[in-house]
Coordinates of C-alpha atoms in Angstrom, one line a residue:
X1 CA 11.7 16.9 7.6
X2 CA 15.1 15.3 7.0
X3 CA 15.7 11.9 5.5
X4 CA 19.0 10.3 6.0
X5 CA 20.3 7.1 4.3
X6 CA 23.4 5.4 5.8
X7 CA 25.3 2.6 4.1
X8 CA 28.2 1.1 6.0
X9 CA 30.4 -2.0 5.6
X10 CA 32.3 -2.9 8.8
X11 CA 35.7 -4.5 8.4
X12 CA 39.0 -3.7 10.0
X13 CA 38.8 -0.1 9.0
X14 CA 35.7 2.1 9.1
X15 CA 34.2 2.6 5.7
X16 CA 32.6 5.7 4.2
X17 CA 29.1 6.6 5.3
X18 CA 26.9 8.3 2.7
X19 CA 24.2 10.7 3.6
X20 CA 21.1 11.9 1.7
X21 CA 18.7 14.4 3.3
X22 CA 15.5 16.2 2.5
X23 CA 14.1 19.4 4.0
X24 CA 11.0 21.3 2.8
X25 CA 13.2 23.7 0.8
X26 CA 16.0 21.3 -0.1
X27 CA 14.7 17.9 -1.3
X28 CA 17.0 15.0 -2.0
X29 CA 20.3 16.6 -1.3
X30 CA 23.7 14.8 -0.7
X31 CA 25.2 15.4 2.7
X32 CA 28.8 15.3 3.6
X33 CA 30.4 11.8 3.7
X34 CA 31.1 10.6 7.2
X35 CA 33.3 8.0 8.9
X36 CA 32.9 5.9 12.1
X37 CA 35.3 6.0 15.0
X38 CA 36.0 3.5 17.7
X39 CA 34.0 4.3 20.8
X40 CA 32.3 2.5 23.7
X41 CA 30.2 5.4 24.9
X42 CA 26.5 5.2 25.0
X43 CA 24.8 6.6 21.8
X44 CA 21.4 8.0 21.0
X45 CA 20.7 5.2 18.5
X46 CA 22.2 1.8 18.5
X47 CA 21.9 -0.7 15.6
X48 CA 22.4 -4.4 16.1
X49 CA 23.4 -5.9 12.7
X50 CA 23.2 -9.5 13.9
X51 CA 19.6 -9.2 15.1
X52 CA 17.4 -9.5 12.0
X53 CA 13.7 -9.1 12.2
X54 CA 11.1 -9.3 9.4
X55 CA 12.1 -9.7 5.8
X56 CA 11.0 -6.8 3.6
X57 CA 9.0 -7.5 0.4
X58 CA 8.9 -3.9 -0.9
X59 CA 7.1 -0.7 -1.4
X60 CA 4.6 0.9 -3.8
X61 CA 1.3 2.6 -4.3
X62 CA -2.0 2.0 -6.2
X63 CA -2.7 2.3 -10.0
X64 CA -6.0 4.1 -10.4
X65 CA -7.9 5.4 -13.4
X66 CA -8.0 9.0 -12.4
X67 CA -4.3 9.0 -12.0
X68 CA -3.7 7.6 -15.5
X69 CA -6.0 10.3 -16.8
X70 CA -3.8 13.0 -15.2
X71 CA -0.7 11.4 -16.6
X72 CA -2.2 11.4 -20.1
X73 CA -2.6 15.1 -20.0
X74 CA 1.2 15.5 -20.2
X75 CA 3.4 15.0 -23.2
X76 CA 5.1 11.7 -23.7
X77 CA 8.5 12.7 -22.5
X78 CA 7.2 14.1 -19.2
X79 CA 5.1 11.0 -18.7
X80 CA 8.1 8.8 -19.1
X81 CA 10.2 10.9 -16.8
X82 CA 7.6 10.6 -14.0
X83 CA 7.3 6.8 -14.5
X84 CA 11.1 6.6 -14.5
X85 CA 11.1 8.4 -11.2
X86 CA 8.7 5.9 -9.7
X87 CA 9.9 2.6 -11.0
X88 CA 13.6 2.6 -11.7
X89 CA 16.5 1.9 -9.3
X90 CA 17.6 5.5 -9.8
X91 CA 14.2 6.7 -8.6
X92 CA 11.8 5.4 -6.0
X93 CA 12.4 1.8 -7.1
X94 CA 8.8 0.8 -6.4
X95 CA 8.5 -3.0 -6.8
X96 CA 5.1 -4.0 -5.3
X97 CA 1.9 -2.1 -6.3
X98 CA -1.8 -2.3 -5.8
X99 CA -4.7 -2.2 -8.3
X100 CA -8.5 -2.3 -7.9
X101 CA -10.3 -5.5 -8.9
X102 CA -13.1 -3.6 -10.6
X103 CA -13.9 0.0 -9.9
X104 CA -13.1 2.1 -6.8
X105 CA -13.5 5.8 -5.8
X106 CA -10.6 6.8 -8.0
X107 CA -12.1 5.1 -11.1
X108 CA -13.8 7.3 -13.7
X109 CA -17.2 5.7 -13.0
X110 CA -18.9 2.6 -11.6
X111 CA -18.1 -0.7 -13.3
X112 CA -17.3 -4.4 -12.6
X113 CA -16.0 -7.2 -14.8
X114 CA -19.4 -8.6 -15.2
X115 CA -22.5 -6.4 -14.8
X116 CA -24.8 -8.9 -16.5
X117 CA -27.5 -9.7 -13.9
X118 CA -27.2 -13.2 -12.3
X119 CA -24.6 -14.4 -14.8
X120 CA -23.5 -17.1 -12.4
X121 CA -21.3 -18.9 -15.0
X122 CA -19.4 -15.7 -15.8
X123 CA -20.2 -16.1 -19.5
X124 CA -20.0 -12.3 -19.9
X125 CA -16.9 -11.7 -17.7
X126 CA -14.4 -9.4 -19.4
X127 CA -11.6 -6.9 -18.6
X128 CA -12.1 -4.9 -21.8
X129 CA -12.3 -1.6 -20.0
X130 CA -8.9 -2.2 -18.2
X131 CA -7.2 -2.8 -21.5
X132 CA -7.7 0.9 -22.3
X133 CA -6.8 2.4 -18.9
X134 CA -5.3 0.3 -16.0
X135 CA -3.4 -2.2 -18.2
X136 CA -1.5 0.5 -20.2
X137 CA -0.8 2.3 -16.9
X138 CA 0.7 -0.8 -15.3
X139 CA 2.6 -1.8 -18.4
X140 CA 4.3 1.7 -18.5
X141 CA 5.6 0.9 -15.0
X142 CA 6.6 -2.7 -16.0
X143 CA 8.6 -1.4 -18.9
X144 CA 10.8 0.4 -16.3
X145 CA 10.8 -2.4 -13.7
X146 CA 10.0 -5.8 -15.3
X147 CA 10.1 -7.3 -11.8
X148 CA 7.2 -5.2 -10.6
X149 CA 4.7 -7.3 -8.7
X150 CA 1.0 -6.5 -8.7
X151 CA -1.7 -7.3 -6.1
X152 CA -5.4 -6.6 -6.3
X153 CA -8.5 -6.2 -4.1
X154 CA -12.1 -5.4 -4.9
X155 CA -13.9 -2.4 -3.4
X156 CA -17.1 -4.0 -4.4
X157 CA -18.4 -7.2 -6.1
X158 CA -20.7 -6.7 -9.1
X159 CA -23.8 -4.8 -7.8
X160 CA -26.1 -7.8 -8.5
X161 CA -24.2 -9.8 -5.9
X162 CA -25.1 -7.4 -3.2
X163 CA -28.2 -7.1 -1.0
X164 CA -28.7 -3.5 -2.0
X165 CA -28.0 -4.1 -5.7
X166 CA -25.7 -1.1 -5.8
X167 CA -21.9 -0.5 -6.1
X168 CA -21.9 1.8 -3.0
X169 CA -23.1 1.4 0.5
X170 CA -23.6 5.0 1.8
X171 CA -26.6 7.3 1.6
X172 CA -25.2 9.8 -0.8
X173 CA -25.2 10.3 -4.6
X174 CA -27.5 7.7 -6.2
X175 CA -26.9 4.9 -3.7
X176 CA -29.9 3.7 -1.8
X177 CA -28.8 0.7 0.3
X178 CA -31.5 -0.4 2.6
X179 CA -32.2 -3.6 4.5
X180 CA -35.6 -5.2 5.0
X181 CA -36.4 -2.7 7.8
X182 CA -35.7 0.3 5.7
X183 CA -32.4 1.1 7.5
X184 CA -28.9 1.5 6.1
X185 CA -26.8 -1.6 6.1
X186 CA -24.5 -1.4 9.1
X187 CA -20.8 -2.2 9.1
X188 CA -21.4 -5.3 11.3
X189 CA -23.5 -7.0 8.6
X190 CA -22.6 -8.6 5.4
X191 CA -23.8 -6.8 2.2
X192 CA -22.9 -9.7 0.0
X193 CA -25.7 -12.2 -0.9
X194 CA -24.6 -15.2 1.1
X195 CA -26.2 -17.8 -1.1
X196 CA -24.1 -20.6 -2.5
X197 CA -24.7 -19.6 -6.2
X198 CA -23.5 -16.1 -5.6
X199 CA -20.5 -17.2 -3.5
X200 CA -19.4 -19.7 -6.2
X201 CA -19.9 -17.1 -8.9
X202 CA -17.8 -14.6 -7.0
X203 CA -15.0 -17.1 -6.6
X204 CA -15.1 -17.8 -10.3
X205 CA -15.0 -14.0 -10.9
X206 CA -11.7 -13.7 -8.9
X207 CA -10.2 -16.7 -10.8
X208 CA -11.2 -15.3 -14.2
X209 CA -9.7 -11.9 -13.2
X210 CA -6.3 -13.5 -12.4
X211 CA -6.3 -15.6 -15.6
X212 CA -7.4 -12.7 -17.8
X213 CA -4.6 -10.5 -16.5
X214 CA -2.1 -13.4 -17.0
X215 CA -3.0 -13.5 -20.6
X216 CA -2.2 -9.7 -20.8
X217 CA 1.3 -10.5 -19.4
X218 CA 0.5 -9.3 -15.9
X219 CA 0.8 -11.9 -13.1
X220 CA -1.3 -10.9 -10.1
X221 CA 0.8 -12.1 -7.2
X222 CA -1.8 -11.6 -4.4
X223 CA -5.5 -11.0 -4.1
X224 CA -7.0 -9.6 -0.9
X225 CA -10.7 -10.5 -0.4
X226 CA -12.3 -7.1 0.3
X227 CA -11.2 -3.5 0.6
X228 CA -12.2 -2.2 4.1
X229 CA -14.9 -4.7 4.9
X230 CA -16.0 -2.7 8.0
X231 CA -17.0 0.5 6.3
X232 CA -20.1 1.6 4.4
X233 CA -19.2 4.8 2.5
X234 CA -21.0 6.5 -0.4
X235 CA -18.5 5.0 -2.9
X236 CA -17.7 1.5 -4.0
X237 CA -17.8 -0.7 -1.0
X238 CA -19.1 -3.9 0.6
X239 CA -19.3 -4.9 4.3
X240 CA -18.5 -8.4 5.4
X241 CA -18.8 -10.2 8.8
X242 CA -15.5 -12.0 9.5
X243 CA -17.4 -15.3 9.8
X244 CA -18.7 -14.8 6.2
X245 CA -15.3 -13.9 4.8
X246 CA -13.9 -17.1 6.4
X247 CA -16.8 -19.1 4.9
X248 CA -16.2 -17.6 1.4
X249 CA -12.5 -18.2 1.4
X250 CA -12.5 -21.7 2.9
X251 CA -15.4 -23.1 0.9
X252 CA -15.3 -21.2 -2.4
X253 CA -12.4 -18.9 -3.2
X254 CA -9.6 -21.1 -1.9
X255 CA -11.0 -24.3 -3.6
X256 CA -11.6 -22.4 -6.9
X257 CA -8.0 -21.2 -7.0
X258 CA -6.8 -24.7 -6.2
X259 CA -9.0 -26.2 -8.9
X260 CA -7.7 -23.8 -11.5
X261 CA -4.1 -24.2 -10.5
X262 CA -3.5 -20.6 -9.7
X263 CA -0.3 -19.6 -7.9
X264 CA -1.8 -16.2 -6.8
X265 CA -1.8 -16.0 -3.0
X266 CA -5.0 -15.2 -1.1
X267 CA -4.7 -12.8 1.8
X268 CA -7.1 -11.5 4.4
X269 CA -7.5 -7.8 3.8
X270 CA -7.7 -5.0 3.6
X271 CA -8.7 -5.1 7.3
X272 CA -9.7 -1.6 8.5
X273 CA -11.0 -2.3 12.0
X274 CA -9.3 -1.7 15.4
X275 CA -10.9 -4.8 16.8
X276 CA -8.4 -7.7 16.6
X277 CA -11.2 -10.2 16.8
X278 CA -12.1 -9.5 13.2
X279 CA -8.8 -10.9 12.0
X280 CA -8.7 -13.6 14.7
X281 CA -12.1 -15.0 13.5
X282 CA -10.9 -15.5 10.0
X283 CA -7.4 -16.8 10.8
X284 CA -8.8 -19.2 13.4
X285 CA -11.2 -20.8 10.9
X286 CA -9.8 -24.2 10.0
X287 CA -10.8 -24.2 6.3
X288 CA -10.0 -20.5 5.5
X289 CA -6.6 -20.5 7.2
X290 CA -5.2 -23.2 5.0
X291 CA -5.6 -20.8 2.0
X292 CA -4.6 -17.5 3.6
X293 CA -0.9 -16.5 3.3
X294 CA -0.9 -13.0 4.8
X295 CA -3.0 -10.1 6.2
X296 CA -3.3 -6.6 4.8
X297 CA -4.0 -3.8 7.3
X298 CA -5.0 -0.1 6.8
X299 CA -6.4 2.9 8.7
X300 CA -7.9 1.9 12.1
X301 CA -6.3 -1.6 11.9
X302 CA -2.9 0.0 12.7
X303 CA -3.9 -0.3 16.3
X304 CA -4.0 -4.1 16.1
X305 CA -0.9 -5.1 14.2
X306 CA 1.4 -5.3 17.2
X307 CA -0.9 -7.8 18.9
X308 CA -1.8 -9.8 15.9
X309 CA 1.8 -10.1 14.7
X310 CA 2.7 -11.7 18.0
X311 CA -0.3 -14.0 17.9
X312 CA 0.0 -15.1 14.3
X313 CA 3.8 -15.0 13.4
X314 CA 3.3 -17.3 10.5
X315 CA 1.5 -14.7 8.4
X316 CA 3.1 -11.9 6.5
X317 CA 1.8 -8.4 7.1
X318 CA 1.2 -5.6 4.6
X319 CA 0.3 -2.0 5.1
X320 CA -2.2 -1.7 2.2
X321 CA -3.1 2.0 2.0
X322 CA -1.3 4.9 3.6
X323 CA -3.9 7.3 5.0
X324 CA -4.7 9.8 2.3
X325 CA -5.0 13.2 4.0
X326 CA -7.3 16.0 2.7
X327 CA -5.2 17.5 -0.1
X328 CA -2.6 19.2 2.2
X329 CA 0.4 17.7 0.3
X330 CA 2.7 19.6 2.7
X331 CA 5.5 18.8 5.2
X332 CA 3.0 18.1 7.9
X333 CA 1.4 15.4 5.8
X334 CA 4.9 13.8 5.3
X335 CA 5.6 13.8 9.0
X336 CA 2.2 12.1 9.7
X337 CA 2.9 9.5 7.0
X338 CA 6.3 8.9 8.6
X339 CA 4.5 8.1 11.9
X340 CA 2.4 5.5 10.1
X341 CA 5.4 4.0 8.3
X342 CA 7.2 3.6 11.6
X343 CA 4.2 2.2 13.4
X344 CA 3.6 -0.5 10.7
X345 CA 7.1 -1.4 9.9
X346 CA 8.3 -1.4 13.6
X347 CA 5.4 -3.8 14.3
X348 CA 6.2 -6.3 11.6
X349 CA 4.9 -5.1 8.3
X350 CA 7.0 -6.4 5.4
X351 CA 5.6 -3.9 2.8
X352 CA 4.1 -0.4 2.8
X353 CA 1.8 1.0 0.2
X354 CA 1.1 4.6 -0.5
X355 CA -2.4 5.4 -2.0
X356 CA -2.5 7.6 -5.2
X357 CA 0.8 8.0 -7.0
X358 CA -0.3 10.6 -9.4
X359 CA -3.4 12.8 -9.5
X360 CA -4.4 16.2 -10.9
X361 CA -3.6 18.9 -8.4
X362 CA -7.1 19.0 -7.0
X363 CA -6.7 15.4 -5.8
X364 CA -10.5 14.9 -6.0
X365 CA -12.2 11.5 -6.0
X366 CA -15.3 10.9 -8.0
X367 CA -17.4 12.2 -5.2
X368 CA -15.2 15.2 -4.2
X369 CA -12.8 14.2 -1.4
X370 CA -9.6 16.1 -1.9
X371 CA -6.8 13.6 -1.2
X372 CA -3.0 13.7 -1.2
X373 CA -0.8 12.3 -3.9
X374 CA 3.0 11.8 -4.4
X375 CA 3.1 13.7 -7.7
X376 CA 0.5 16.4 -8.6
X377 CA -0.2 17.4 -12.2
X378 CA -1.9 20.6 -13.3
X379 CA -3.7 19.5 -16.4
X380 CA -4.1 23.1 -17.7
X381 CA -0.6 24.5 -17.2
X382 CA 1.2 21.1 -17.4
X383 CA 3.1 21.9 -14.2
X384 CA 4.3 18.8 -12.3
X385 CA 4.9 19.0 -8.6
X386 CA 6.7 16.4 -6.4
X387 CA 5.2 16.6 -3.0
X388 CA 7.0 16.0 0.3
X389 CA 5.6 12.5 0.7
X390 CA 7.2 11.6 -2.6
X391 CA 10.6 12.2 -1.0
X392 CA 9.6 10.5 2.2
X393 CA 8.7 7.3 0.3
X394 CA 11.9 7.6 -1.8
X395 CA 14.1 7.9 1.2
X396 CA 12.9 4.4 2.1
X397 CA 12.1 2.6 -1.2
X398 CA 15.2 3.8 -3.1
X399 CA 17.5 2.3 -0.5
X400 CA 15.7 -0.6 1.2
X401 CA 15.7 -3.4 -1.4
X402 CA 13.4 -6.5 -1.7
X403 CA 14.9 -9.2 0.6
X404 CA 16.3 -6.7 3.1
X405 CA 15.7 -7.4 6.8
X406 CA 14.7 -4.8 9.4
X407 CA 17.3 -4.6 12.1
X408 CA 16.7 -4.4 15.8
X409 CA 17.7 -0.9 17.2
X410 CA 17.4 1.1 20.4
X411 CA 16.8 4.8 20.9
X412 CA 13.2 5.8 20.2
X413 CA 10.7 6.0 17.3
X414 CA 12.5 8.5 15.1
X415 CA 14.3 5.9 13.0
X416 CA 14.3 2.6 11.2
X417 CA 17.2 0.4 10.2
X418 CA 17.6 -2.4 7.6
X419 CA 20.3 -4.6 6.1
X420 CA 20.1 -5.2 2.3
X421 CA 20.9 -8.6 0.7
X422 CA 24.4 -7.3 -0.2
X423 CA 25.2 -6.5 3.5
X424 CA 24.6 -2.7 3.2
X425 CA 23.0 -1.1 6.2
X426 CA 20.4 1.5 5.7
X427 CA 19.3 3.9 8.5
X428 CA 16.4 6.3 8.1
X429 CA 16.3 9.1 10.6
X430 CA 13.6 11.8 11.1
X431 CA 14.2 15.1 12.8
X432 CA 10.8 16.7 13.5
X433 CA 12.3 19.4 15.6
X434 CA 12.5 22.9 14.2
X435 CA 16.1 23.2 15.2
X436 CA 19.2 21.3 14.0
X437 CA 20.4 18.6 16.4
X438 CA 23.2 16.1 16.8
X439 CA 22.4 12.4 17.1
X440 CA 25.1 9.8 17.9
X441 CA 24.9 6.4 16.2
X442 CA 26.6 3.2 17.5
X443 CA 27.1 0.0 15.6
X444 CA 29.1 -2.6 17.5
X445 CA 32.1 -0.7 18.9
X446 CA 32.0 2.1 16.3
X447 CA 30.3 5.4 16.7
X448 CA 29.2 8.2 14.4
X449 CA 28.0 11.8 15.1
X450 CA 25.0 12.8 12.8
X451 CA 24.3 16.5 12.3
X452 CA 20.6 16.6 11.4
X453 CA 18.9 19.7 9.9
X454 CA 15.7 20.9 11.5
X455 CA 12.6 19.4 10.0
X456 CA 14.5 16.9 7.9
X457 CA 14.5 13.3 6.7
X458 CA 17.9 11.6 6.5
X459 CA 19.1 8.3 5.0
X460 CA 22.6 7.0 5.9
X461 CA 24.1 4.0 4.2
X462 CA 27.2 2.0 5.1

């Protein structure tokens, strides 16, 4: 895979074009500087600098407990080097990252911020556990990038707020979720106890979370209501009908945030269904829609973003969790992630989130799913490996700055183009062919010939 970043400023004379590329054996290498020439011939790729599309908010990944544990197995210098590579302008320049609101499948164990049964007034709410794990992890990153923004979503409410009284929904491990007929709760039903006292308590739970983190010096910019509400796995989860999400947001969560004067945005997400009617139901609700500022999509929802972006142009779109693979961590995984990045961003997403930044090299979740990561740590030998997806993300996030706009282009699905706030143009080009190939690029009346290595990612800037 080859990544190319192109930065060009067009004036009377053609300016220098810089090139960075990555192949499996040669990651993050500087290519030969190039120059544009006057030409009116038809090119393989055309960029239209005056045709700006969505404004980009940024790129990032998720802070998880198991990742922090892997990081802590290393010496302090190595830890800092890795965090520098993620969060500085010289590195990946991540500026928008996710965290779980309570536990998830990459937490060390089940927990919530209030496990005291039917504590509707949230007297016992606390984030004490996070002060030892997630907050130090986030603050390591913020020390490198003080402008880092954090957003959060729950995988599950406190277990006592759910009809199965358990963190999980699936049939494995110690989870025993059953409805009144003795069957498993299905993904078209709501697993939350839809009584007013539980809904009000859960709104207060969200508000207290935002306020508690603010006291720790971490402003949560966005909360999304539920991770994957159409899924009932054997890890932390909670299904919701869209009508019930709308009812919760419009009558409880939104009013609670307004009452408490919180600036944190409420988003619908993270939507994981290929049925666009799920999102439509919530956004068409008169009460809920007045509080919702954006929509987060992941997994099967990728099939709906093109349609929903056209139908609801007033809402920002975030890709909330890049599909996690099965521990391959190879070039093929990077090529697949590129296809996801292109699909989401080309259809209107203004931000893209990877999943786990750092894990031990097994990549195992608490229940044994081996997943991919950007950086792998061998906790025994202390070897640190930067996987191909790290460089894929870096080819985008290092160059495309917050406030950039995607530019309209022609010439297929193997590229994306942006213009940064300073006028710099960034072109990301993928060559998935085994062989080298030449691609011609046109911008206005100027043209450039690009020699792309086989299986490479390229970034050109000008």
